[in-house]
């Protein structure tokens, strides 16, 4: 038990898939897991452990933002001996040549966040995902015929970004193709504890043109991302 997770240690498995939204965690468990049980429910972050095609896996929501992800990933790696976390989520994109519904495998996460500096006196502004996990996901994507692009993304503390110039700077300076809000602390904590983490994103918003995926399309595309994450888990 930790301040934020009430599960018994053995009830959290070595591989954890983390959506941001507790409702999406519930959906993943209902739709894809066999014999699952709820293993933690602190603050409504309902956590499910079960099997996907006989492989044990835990589905735990991380909430929104670097700070929330920082807490859960720290506790999972340090106190629950979790080895691998795959974050699944949605993102807004900064460039024209991504389409709504595209999947992105996150190579690295640029952030203005002080998370790594305060946590560990680490001043790096880009945290990288794990190459071993990424190769498995890329391989799996080919096997199951789901296209995925790779890139650096911006991990922001701000959802309502209104400075258009700054988005251009982020693309020009760091090659940030899209924006989400959690990967920076996840990748930092994974490196700190010598563990593995990566993130798969579905593009649901274009932050330059204002385009948005309709809710039906959103569910279909998010489903592709979840299948890719779960099928990748089978190969770990
Ligand atoms: N910003 C940050 N995170 C997001 C967005 C966004 O526009 N869309 C989906 N996740």
XYZ file of C-alpha atoms and ligand atoms in Angstrom:
246
model
C 0.000 0.000 0.000
C 1.084 3.547 -0.745
C -0.616 6.900 -0.078
C -2.341 6.652 -3.488
C -2.648 2.919 -4.237
C -4.327 0.442 -1.875
C -3.604 -2.741 -3.860
C -1.655 -5.624 -2.358
C 1.757 -5.767 -3.954
C 1.054 -9.060 -5.744
C -2.154 -7.677 -7.244
C -0.322 -5.172 -9.437
C 1.350 -7.001 -12.323
C 4.745 -6.249 -13.885
C 3.174 -4.667 -16.963
C 0.754 -1.770 -16.547
C -1.284 -0.051 -19.250
C -2.213 3.486 -18.201
C -4.961 5.537 -19.803
C -5.517 8.980 -18.303
C -9.240 8.575 -17.785
C -10.626 6.190 -15.127
C -13.627 5.551 -17.424
C -11.297 4.391 -20.155
C -9.570 2.025 -17.718
C -12.992 0.549 -16.936
C -13.763 0.235 -20.639
C -10.460 -1.564 -21.322
C -11.106 -4.011 -18.479
C -14.691 -4.692 -19.565
C -13.918 -5.048 -23.214
C -10.565 -6.803 -23.261
C -9.708 -8.475 -19.940
C -10.708 -11.905 -18.660
C -11.145 -12.709 -14.983
C -10.316 -9.226 -13.851
C -10.714 -7.789 -10.376
C -10.557 -4.301 -8.953
C -7.359 -4.004 -6.934
C -7.354 -0.323 -5.919
C -9.881 2.478 -5.779
C -8.180 5.383 -4.008
C -9.509 8.766 -5.282
C -11.632 6.964 -7.870
C -8.545 5.760 -9.748
C -10.078 2.320 -10.138
C -7.389 -0.190 -11.061
C -8.030 -3.552 -12.734
C -5.857 -6.649 -12.857
C -6.762 -9.522 -15.148
C -5.566 -11.379 -18.219
C -5.484 -10.495 -21.902
C -5.179 -13.706 -23.951
C -3.827 -15.319 -20.791
C -1.141 -12.689 -20.128
C -1.453 -10.956 -16.760
C -1.737 -7.203 -16.983
C -2.865 -4.298 -14.799
C -4.870 -1.370 -16.142
C -4.511 1.744 -14.003
C -5.618 5.302 -14.807
C -3.069 8.077 -14.211
C -5.371 11.098 -14.202
C -4.490 14.315 -15.988
C -1.164 16.068 -16.011
C 2.527 15.574 -15.275
C 1.991 15.832 -11.512
C -0.644 13.104 -11.353
C 1.329 10.773 -13.621
C 4.416 11.573 -11.535
C 2.768 10.248 -8.372
C 1.346 7.039 -9.820
C 4.322 6.041 -11.938
C 6.710 6.717 -9.021
C 4.686 4.494 -6.688
C 4.237 1.739 -9.286
C 7.933 1.559 -10.137
C 9.299 2.045 -6.609
C 6.840 0.230 -4.341
C 5.107 -2.244 -6.662
C 8.167 -3.343 -8.688
C 6.380 -2.660 -11.953
C 8.764 -3.162 -14.885
C 6.914 -1.644 -17.829
C 4.308 1.056 -18.251
C 2.617 1.779 -21.571
C 0.643 5.029 -21.450
C -2.248 5.284 -23.893
C -3.934 8.595 -24.576
C -5.133 11.255 -26.944
C -3.306 14.317 -28.191
C -3.645 17.534 -30.113
C -1.305 17.953 -33.080
C 0.754 21.004 -34.048
C 1.285 20.209 -37.729
C -0.788 19.750 -40.883
C 0.567 16.451 -42.079
C -0.944 14.398 -39.287
C -4.528 13.244 -39.757
C -7.220 12.936 -37.147
C -7.050 9.414 -35.774
C -3.372 8.856 -36.602
C -1.433 6.876 -34.010
C 1.842 8.272 -32.665
C 4.532 6.325 -30.866
C 6.235 8.865 -28.608
C 10.027 8.896 -28.976
C 10.606 11.748 -26.597
C 8.777 14.270 -24.502
C 9.793 17.924 -24.375
C 8.508 19.904 -21.393
C 8.901 23.212 -19.541
C 7.940 21.288 -16.398
C 10.111 21.485 -13.275
C 9.172 17.872 -12.413
C 12.577 16.298 -13.116
C 14.524 19.208 -11.656
C 12.603 19.251 -8.390
C 12.343 15.478 -8.136
C 15.909 14.605 -8.957
C 17.915 17.724 -9.859
C 17.679 16.683 -13.521
C 17.636 19.699 -15.865
C 17.006 17.808 -19.123
C 14.145 19.270 -21.113
C 13.504 16.141 -23.177
C 12.828 12.755 -21.580
C 12.960 9.722 -23.855
C 10.811 6.616 -24.047
C 12.243 3.108 -23.975
C 13.661 1.793 -27.240
C 13.063 -1.880 -26.420
C 9.364 -1.246 -25.783
C 9.146 0.952 -28.874
C 10.594 -1.766 -31.095
C 8.057 -4.264 -29.801
C 5.204 -1.833 -30.466
C 6.490 -1.055 -33.969
C 6.825 -4.753 -34.738
C 3.364 -5.473 -33.379
C 1.876 -2.614 -35.401
C 3.209 -4.233 -38.583
C 1.913 -7.665 -37.574
C -1.607 -6.411 -36.895
C -1.575 -3.922 -39.740
C -2.039 -0.688 -37.805
C -0.002 2.253 -39.026
C 1.874 4.284 -36.433
C 4.094 7.363 -36.750
C 6.945 8.296 -34.429
C 7.977 11.617 -33.031
C 8.810 14.009 -30.229
C 5.819 15.533 -28.494
C 5.254 18.486 -26.184
C 4.209 17.542 -22.673
C 2.390 20.629 -21.464
C 0.944 21.862 -18.185
C -1.552 23.879 -20.216
C -4.551 22.414 -22.034
C -5.861 25.762 -23.311
C -2.724 26.879 -25.153
C -3.501 30.206 -26.825
C -0.074 31.385 -27.975
C 0.006 30.351 -31.661
C 3.599 31.501 -32.134
C 4.817 29.282 -29.323
C 3.396 26.152 -31.013
C 5.462 27.003 -34.106
C 8.567 27.515 -31.970
C 8.051 24.113 -30.329
C 7.898 22.454 -33.737
C 10.828 24.384 -35.192
C 13.089 24.080 -32.152
C 12.262 20.634 -30.763
C 10.266 19.008 -33.596
C 7.233 18.656 -31.332
C 4.490 17.305 -33.586
C 1.761 17.016 -30.960
C 0.832 17.827 -27.402
C -0.304 15.830 -24.379
C 0.135 16.282 -20.629
C 1.667 13.233 -18.878
C 4.681 11.639 -20.581
C 7.451 13.809 -19.109
C 7.141 12.539 -15.532
C 6.478 8.977 -16.711
C 9.665 8.826 -18.786
C 11.672 10.560 -16.075
C 10.533 8.102 -13.406
C 11.174 5.111 -15.671
C 14.798 6.232 -16.217
C 15.249 7.020 -12.527
C 14.253 3.505 -11.485
C 15.855 1.780 -14.471
C 12.474 0.646 -15.774
C 10.749 0.882 -19.146
C 8.017 3.226 -20.317
C 6.545 4.503 -23.528
C 3.385 6.092 -24.852
C 0.985 5.532 -27.740
C -1.235 8.476 -28.705
C -4.272 8.958 -30.922
C -4.541 12.355 -32.622
C -7.990 13.718 -31.695
C -7.497 17.478 -32.157
C -5.575 19.713 -34.525
C -4.385 22.643 -32.444
C -3.557 24.736 -35.518
C -6.687 24.269 -37.642
C -9.116 23.582 -34.779
C -10.201 20.240 -36.362
C -11.600 17.645 -33.972
C -12.388 13.946 -34.314
C -16.108 13.159 -34.009
C -16.974 11.070 -30.989
C -17.728 7.898 -33.035
C -14.429 8.157 -34.905
C -12.711 8.881 -31.621
C -13.896 5.616 -30.085
C -12.903 3.588 -33.175
C -9.435 5.071 -33.382
C -8.850 4.833 -29.661
C -9.849 1.181 -29.941
C -7.056 0.630 -32.517
C -4.571 2.144 -30.073
C -5.762 -0.088 -27.227
C -5.520 -3.235 -29.359
C -1.986 -2.247 -30.368
C -0.977 -1.732 -26.715
C -2.538 -5.015 -25.571
C -1.142 -7.054 -28.459
C 2.298 -5.582 -27.700
C 1.977 -6.694 -24.078
C 1.699 -10.305 -25.317
C 5.246 -10.040 -26.618
C 6.815 -8.756 -23.384
N -3.772 19.300 -25.412
C -3.258 18.470 -24.501
N -3.628 17.213 -24.389
C -4.574 16.764 -25.223
C -5.143 17.566 -26.195
C -4.711 18.890 -26.281
O -5.191 19.654 -27.123
N -6.058 16.831 -26.890
C -6.040 15.600 -26.344
N -5.143 15.557 -25.342
